[in-house]
mmCIF file of C-alpha atoms in Angstrom:
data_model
loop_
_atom_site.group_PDB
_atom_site.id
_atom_site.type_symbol
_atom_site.label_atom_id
_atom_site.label_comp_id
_atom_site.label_asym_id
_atom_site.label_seq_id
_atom_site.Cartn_x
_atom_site.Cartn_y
_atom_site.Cartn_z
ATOM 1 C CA UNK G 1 43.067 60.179 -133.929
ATOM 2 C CA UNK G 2 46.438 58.943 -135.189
ATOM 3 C CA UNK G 3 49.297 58.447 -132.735
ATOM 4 C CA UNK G 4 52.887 58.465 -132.489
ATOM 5 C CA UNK G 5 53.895 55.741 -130.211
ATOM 6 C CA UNK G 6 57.212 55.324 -128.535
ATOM 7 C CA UNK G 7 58.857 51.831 -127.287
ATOM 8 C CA UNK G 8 59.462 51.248 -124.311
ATOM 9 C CA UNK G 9 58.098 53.327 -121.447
ATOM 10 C CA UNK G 10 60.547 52.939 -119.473
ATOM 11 C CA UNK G 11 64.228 52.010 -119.914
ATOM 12 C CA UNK G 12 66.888 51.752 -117.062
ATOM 13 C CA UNK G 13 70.023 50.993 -117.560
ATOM 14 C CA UNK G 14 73.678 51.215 -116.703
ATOM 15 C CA UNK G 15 75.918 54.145 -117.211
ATOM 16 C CA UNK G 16 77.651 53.812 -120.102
ATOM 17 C CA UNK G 17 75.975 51.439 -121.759
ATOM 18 C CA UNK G 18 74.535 51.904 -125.363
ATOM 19 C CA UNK G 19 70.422 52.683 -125.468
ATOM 20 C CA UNK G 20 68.269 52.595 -128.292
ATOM 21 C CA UNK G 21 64.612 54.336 -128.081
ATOM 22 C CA UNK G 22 61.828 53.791 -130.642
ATOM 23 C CA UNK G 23 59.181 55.614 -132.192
ATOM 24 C CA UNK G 24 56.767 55.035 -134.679
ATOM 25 C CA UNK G 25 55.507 58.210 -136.118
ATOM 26 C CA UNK G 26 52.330 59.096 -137.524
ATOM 27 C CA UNK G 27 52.466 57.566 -140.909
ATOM 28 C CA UNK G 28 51.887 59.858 -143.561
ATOM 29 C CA UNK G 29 54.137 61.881 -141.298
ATOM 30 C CA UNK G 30 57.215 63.358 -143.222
ATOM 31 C CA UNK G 31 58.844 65.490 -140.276
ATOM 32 C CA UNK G 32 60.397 63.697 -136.978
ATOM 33 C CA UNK G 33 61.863 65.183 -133.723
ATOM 34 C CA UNK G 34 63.495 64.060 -130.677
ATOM 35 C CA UNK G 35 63.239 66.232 -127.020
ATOM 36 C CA UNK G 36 63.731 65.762 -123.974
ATOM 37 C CA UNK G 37 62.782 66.513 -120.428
ATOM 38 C CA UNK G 38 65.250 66.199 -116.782
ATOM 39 C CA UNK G 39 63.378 65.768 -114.035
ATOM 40 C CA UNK G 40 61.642 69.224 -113.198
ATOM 41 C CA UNK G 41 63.136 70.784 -115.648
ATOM 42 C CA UNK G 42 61.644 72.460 -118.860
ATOM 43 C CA UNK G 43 61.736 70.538 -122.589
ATOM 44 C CA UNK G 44 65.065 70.346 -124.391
ATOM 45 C CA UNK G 45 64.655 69.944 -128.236
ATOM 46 C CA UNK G 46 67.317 67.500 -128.993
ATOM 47 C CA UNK G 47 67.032 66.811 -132.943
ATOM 48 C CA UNK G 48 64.641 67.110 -136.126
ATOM 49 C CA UNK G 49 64.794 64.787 -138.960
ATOM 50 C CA UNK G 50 63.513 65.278 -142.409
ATOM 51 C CA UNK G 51 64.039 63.339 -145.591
ATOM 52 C CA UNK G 52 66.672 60.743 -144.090
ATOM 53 C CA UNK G 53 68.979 63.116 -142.656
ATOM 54 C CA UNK G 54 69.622 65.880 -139.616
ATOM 55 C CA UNK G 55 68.104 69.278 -140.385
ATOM 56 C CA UNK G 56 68.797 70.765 -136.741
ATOM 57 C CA UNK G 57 70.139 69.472 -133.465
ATOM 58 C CA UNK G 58 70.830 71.840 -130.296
ATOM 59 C CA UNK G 59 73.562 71.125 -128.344
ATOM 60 C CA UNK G 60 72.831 68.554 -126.402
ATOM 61 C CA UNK G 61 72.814 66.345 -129.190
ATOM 62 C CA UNK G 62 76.680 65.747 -129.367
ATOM 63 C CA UNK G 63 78.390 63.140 -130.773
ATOM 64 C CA UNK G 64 77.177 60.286 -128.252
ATOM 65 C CA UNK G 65 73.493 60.918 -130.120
ATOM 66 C CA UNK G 66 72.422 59.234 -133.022
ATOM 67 C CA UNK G 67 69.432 59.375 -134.822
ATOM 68 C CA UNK G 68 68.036 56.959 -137.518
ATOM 69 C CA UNK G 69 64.877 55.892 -139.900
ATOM 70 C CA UNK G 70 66.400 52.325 -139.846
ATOM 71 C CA UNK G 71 62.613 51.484 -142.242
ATOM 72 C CA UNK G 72 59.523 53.128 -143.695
ATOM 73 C CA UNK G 73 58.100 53.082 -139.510
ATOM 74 C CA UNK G 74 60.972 53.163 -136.915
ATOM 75 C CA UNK G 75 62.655 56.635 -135.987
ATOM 76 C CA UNK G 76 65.128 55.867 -133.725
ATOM 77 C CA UNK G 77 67.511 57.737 -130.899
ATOM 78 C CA UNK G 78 70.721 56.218 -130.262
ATOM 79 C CA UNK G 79 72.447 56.888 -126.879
ATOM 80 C CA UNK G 80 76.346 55.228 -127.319
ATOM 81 C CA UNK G 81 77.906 55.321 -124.057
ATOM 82 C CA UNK G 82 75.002 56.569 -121.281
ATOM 83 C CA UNK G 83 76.176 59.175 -118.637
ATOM 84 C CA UNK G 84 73.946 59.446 -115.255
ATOM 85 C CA UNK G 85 72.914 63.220 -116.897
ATOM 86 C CA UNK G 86 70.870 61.361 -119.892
ATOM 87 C CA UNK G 87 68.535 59.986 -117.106
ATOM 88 C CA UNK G 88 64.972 62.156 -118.733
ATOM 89 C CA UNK G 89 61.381 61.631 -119.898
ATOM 90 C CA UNK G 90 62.459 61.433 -124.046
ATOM 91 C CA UNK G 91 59.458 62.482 -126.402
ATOM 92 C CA UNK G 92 59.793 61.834 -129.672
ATOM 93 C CA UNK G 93 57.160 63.916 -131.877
ATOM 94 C CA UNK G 94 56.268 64.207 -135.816
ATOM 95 C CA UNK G 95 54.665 66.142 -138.046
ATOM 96 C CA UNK G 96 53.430 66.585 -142.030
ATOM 97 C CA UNK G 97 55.114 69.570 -143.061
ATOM 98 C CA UNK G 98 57.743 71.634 -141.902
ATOM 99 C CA UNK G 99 57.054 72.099 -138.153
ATOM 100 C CA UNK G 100 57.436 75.783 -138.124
ATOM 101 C CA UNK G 101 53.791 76.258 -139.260
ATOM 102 C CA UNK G 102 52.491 72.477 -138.102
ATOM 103 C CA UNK G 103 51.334 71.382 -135.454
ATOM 104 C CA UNK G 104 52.747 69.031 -133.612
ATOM 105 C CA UNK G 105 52.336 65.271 -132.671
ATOM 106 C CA UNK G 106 53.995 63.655 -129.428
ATOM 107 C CA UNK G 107 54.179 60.238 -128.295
ATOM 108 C CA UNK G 108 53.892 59.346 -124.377
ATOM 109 C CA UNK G 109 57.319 59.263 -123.988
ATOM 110 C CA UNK G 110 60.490 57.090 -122.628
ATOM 111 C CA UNK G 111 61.231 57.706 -118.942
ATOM 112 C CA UNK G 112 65.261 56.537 -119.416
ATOM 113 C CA UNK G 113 67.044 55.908 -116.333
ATOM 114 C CA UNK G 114 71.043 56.003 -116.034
ATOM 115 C CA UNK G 115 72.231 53.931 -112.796
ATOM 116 C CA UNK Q 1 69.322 82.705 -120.746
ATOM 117 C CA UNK Q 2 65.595 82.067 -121.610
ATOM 118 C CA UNK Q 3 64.361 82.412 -124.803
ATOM 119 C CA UNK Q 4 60.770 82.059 -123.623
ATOM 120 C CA UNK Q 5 59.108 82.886 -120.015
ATOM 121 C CA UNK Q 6 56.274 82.379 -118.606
ATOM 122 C CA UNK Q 7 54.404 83.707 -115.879
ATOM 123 C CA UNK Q 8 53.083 82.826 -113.261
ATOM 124 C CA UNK Q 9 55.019 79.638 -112.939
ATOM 125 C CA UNK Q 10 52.378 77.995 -110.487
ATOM 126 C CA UNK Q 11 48.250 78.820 -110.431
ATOM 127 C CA UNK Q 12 45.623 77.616 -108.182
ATOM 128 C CA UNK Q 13 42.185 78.222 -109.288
ATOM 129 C CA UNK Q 14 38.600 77.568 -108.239
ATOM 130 C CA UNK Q 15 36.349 75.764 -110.985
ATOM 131 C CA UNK Q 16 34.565 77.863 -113.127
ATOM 132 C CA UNK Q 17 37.082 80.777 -112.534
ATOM 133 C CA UNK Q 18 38.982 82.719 -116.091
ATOM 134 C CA UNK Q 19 42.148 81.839 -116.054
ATOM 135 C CA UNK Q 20 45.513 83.365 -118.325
ATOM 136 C CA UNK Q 21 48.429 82.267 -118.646
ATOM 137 C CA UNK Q 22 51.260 84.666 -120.288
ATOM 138 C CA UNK Q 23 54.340 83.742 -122.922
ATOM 139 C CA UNK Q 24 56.999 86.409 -123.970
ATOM 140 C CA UNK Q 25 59.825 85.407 -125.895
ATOM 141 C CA UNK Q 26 63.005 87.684 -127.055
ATOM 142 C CA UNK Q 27 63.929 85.593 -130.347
ATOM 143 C CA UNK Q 28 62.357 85.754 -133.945
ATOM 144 C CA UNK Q 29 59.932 83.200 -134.227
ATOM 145 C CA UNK Q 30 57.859 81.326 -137.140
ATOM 146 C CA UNK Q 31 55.363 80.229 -134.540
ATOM 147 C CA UNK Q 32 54.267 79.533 -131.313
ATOM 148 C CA UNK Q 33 53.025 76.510 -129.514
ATOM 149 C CA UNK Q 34 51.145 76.263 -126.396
ATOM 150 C CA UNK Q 35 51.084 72.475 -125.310
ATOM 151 C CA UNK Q 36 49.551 70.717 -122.316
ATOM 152 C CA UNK Q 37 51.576 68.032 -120.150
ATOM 153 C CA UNK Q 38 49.224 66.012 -118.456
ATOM 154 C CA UNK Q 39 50.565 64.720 -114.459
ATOM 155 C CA UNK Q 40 51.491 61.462 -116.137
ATOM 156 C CA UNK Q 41 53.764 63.355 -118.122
ATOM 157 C CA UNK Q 42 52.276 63.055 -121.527
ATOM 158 C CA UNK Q 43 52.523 66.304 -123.912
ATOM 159 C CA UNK Q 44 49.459 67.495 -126.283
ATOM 160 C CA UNK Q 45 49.582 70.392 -128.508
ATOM 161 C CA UNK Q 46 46.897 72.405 -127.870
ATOM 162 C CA UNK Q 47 47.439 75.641 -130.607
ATOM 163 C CA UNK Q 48 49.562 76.112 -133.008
ATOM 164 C CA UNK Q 49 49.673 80.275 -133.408
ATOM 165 C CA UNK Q 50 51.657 82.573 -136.533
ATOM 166 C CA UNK Q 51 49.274 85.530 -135.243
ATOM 167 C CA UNK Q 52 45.827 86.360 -133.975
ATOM 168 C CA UNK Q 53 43.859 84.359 -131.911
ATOM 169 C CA UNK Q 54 42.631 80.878 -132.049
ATOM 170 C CA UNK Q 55 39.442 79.465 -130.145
ATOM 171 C CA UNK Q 56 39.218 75.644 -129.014
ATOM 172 C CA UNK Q 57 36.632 74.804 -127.108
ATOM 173 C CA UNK Q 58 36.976 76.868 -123.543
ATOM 174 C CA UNK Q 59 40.378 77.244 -124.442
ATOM 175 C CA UNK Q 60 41.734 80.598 -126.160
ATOM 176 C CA UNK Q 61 44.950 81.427 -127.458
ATOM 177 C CA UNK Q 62 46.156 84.834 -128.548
ATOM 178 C CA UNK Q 63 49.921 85.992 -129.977
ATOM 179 C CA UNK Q 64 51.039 89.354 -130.152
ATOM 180 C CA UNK Q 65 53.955 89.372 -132.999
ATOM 181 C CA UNK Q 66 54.789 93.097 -132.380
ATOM 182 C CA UNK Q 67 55.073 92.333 -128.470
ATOM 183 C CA UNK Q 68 56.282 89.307 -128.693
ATOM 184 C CA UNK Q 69 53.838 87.750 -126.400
ATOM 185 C CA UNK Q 70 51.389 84.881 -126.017
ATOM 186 C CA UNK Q 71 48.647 84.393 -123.703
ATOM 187 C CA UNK Q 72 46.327 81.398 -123.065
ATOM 188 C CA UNK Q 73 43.114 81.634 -121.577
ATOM 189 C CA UNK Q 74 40.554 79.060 -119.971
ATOM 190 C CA UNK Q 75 37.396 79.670 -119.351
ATOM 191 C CA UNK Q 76 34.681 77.671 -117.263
ATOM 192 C CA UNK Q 77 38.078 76.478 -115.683
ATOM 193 C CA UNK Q 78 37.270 72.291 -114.677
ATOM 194 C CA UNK Q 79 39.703 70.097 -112.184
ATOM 195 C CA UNK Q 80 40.357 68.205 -115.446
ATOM 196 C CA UNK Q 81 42.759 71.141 -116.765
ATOM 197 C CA UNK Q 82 44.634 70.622 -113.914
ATOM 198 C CA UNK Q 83 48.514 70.081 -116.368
ATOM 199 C CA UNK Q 84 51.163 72.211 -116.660
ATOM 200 C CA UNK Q 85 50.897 74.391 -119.828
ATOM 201 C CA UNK Q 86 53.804 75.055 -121.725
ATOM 202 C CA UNK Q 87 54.673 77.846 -124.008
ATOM 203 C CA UNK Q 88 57.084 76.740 -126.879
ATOM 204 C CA UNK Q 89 57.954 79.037 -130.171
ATOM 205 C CA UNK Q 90 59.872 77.769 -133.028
ATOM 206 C CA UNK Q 91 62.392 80.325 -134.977
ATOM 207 C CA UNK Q 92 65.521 78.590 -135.787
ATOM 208 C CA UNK Q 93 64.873 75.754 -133.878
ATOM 209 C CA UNK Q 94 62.723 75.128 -130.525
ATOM 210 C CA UNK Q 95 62.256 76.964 -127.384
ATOM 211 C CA UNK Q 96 60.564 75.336 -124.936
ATOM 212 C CA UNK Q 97 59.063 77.928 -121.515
ATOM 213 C CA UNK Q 98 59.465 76.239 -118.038
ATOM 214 C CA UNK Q 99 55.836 76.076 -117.898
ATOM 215 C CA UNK Q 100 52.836 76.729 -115.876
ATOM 216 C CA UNK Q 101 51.777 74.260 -113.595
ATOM 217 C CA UNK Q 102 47.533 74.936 -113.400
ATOM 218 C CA UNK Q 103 45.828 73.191 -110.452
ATOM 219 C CA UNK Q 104 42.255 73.860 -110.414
ATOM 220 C CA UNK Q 105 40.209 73.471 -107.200
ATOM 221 C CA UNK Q 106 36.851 71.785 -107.531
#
């Protein structure tokens, strides 16, 4: 079955520092999301993507998040300056259609950690 | 505030016992998900749900539009659906439940 994988597993860096996390979607994939997960907490959707540009983001997403297709593959997330509160598992998931009636893909995940 | 709750929030079960799991939500939704996040941490969409029920294997998922609720249901329950299960329902954007962590007992 096709994947979406997502570069690297884990990531640890220091606060304030800029962080870039990777996913390839699934490639006839035309829908792309970002969401992530604290430490025992529940799933946060972050950001969906469609057609080169935002088309929603909650509120976490603020203007230290970034999101871009940088190619025809890559669907990045862009952290500018990292904060000890961004430490989370980040899933990045896609899917063919509009996601309200899709299913959806995920990848494995980025555990990011903010020292 | 939570859009979506779940219940019960933890569940021990012997194998081979029925288990449900239960979803309400309190916002208009398109659809609702019910996904699996294995120990390791990895998510899997199990069913993808507008209304009715849908039938996967030993799993079984039925939505309720009028109620507004969602259950999931496992029969033959094995050690390997031992996850936490995780209700999520898109309307304007995503709402994720806490979850249910499942730990079945061999």
């Amino acid at each position: 079955e096709p994947e979406v994988t997502q570069t690297p597993s884990h990531q640890v860096t220091q606060m304030g520092q800029e962080v870039i996390l990777r996913c390839v979607p699934i490639s006839n994939h035309l829908y792309f999301y970002w969401y992530r997960q604290i430490l025992g907490q529940k799933v946060e959707f972050l950001v969906s993507f469609y057609n080169n540009e935002i088309s929603e983001k909650s509120e976490i997403f603020d203007d230290q998040f970034s999101v871009e297709r940088p190619d025809g593959s890559n669907f990045t997330l862009k952290i500018r300056s990292t904060k000890l509160e961004d430490s989370a598992m980040y899933f990045c998931a896609s899917t063919l259609r509009n996601s309200l009636n899709e299913k959806l893909f995920f990848g494995s995940g980025t555990q990011l950690s903010v020292l | 505030k939570n859009e979506v709750e779940q219940s019960p929030q933890n569940l021990t079960a012997q194998e081979g016992e029925f288990i449900t799991i239960n979803c309400s939500y309190s916002v208009g939704i398109s659809a609702l998900h019910w996904l699996q996040q294995h120990p390791g941490g990895g998510i899997v969409s199990l069913f993808m749900l507008s209304s009715g029920k849908k039938k996967h294997g030993r799993l079984i998922a039925t939505i309720n539009i009028q109620e507004k609720h969602s259950s999931l249901h496992i029969t033959a329950s094995h050690p390997r659906d031992s996850a936490v299960y995780i209700c999520a329902v898109t309307g304007n954007q995503f709402y994720f439940g806490t979850g249910t962590s499942l730990t079945v007992i061999p």
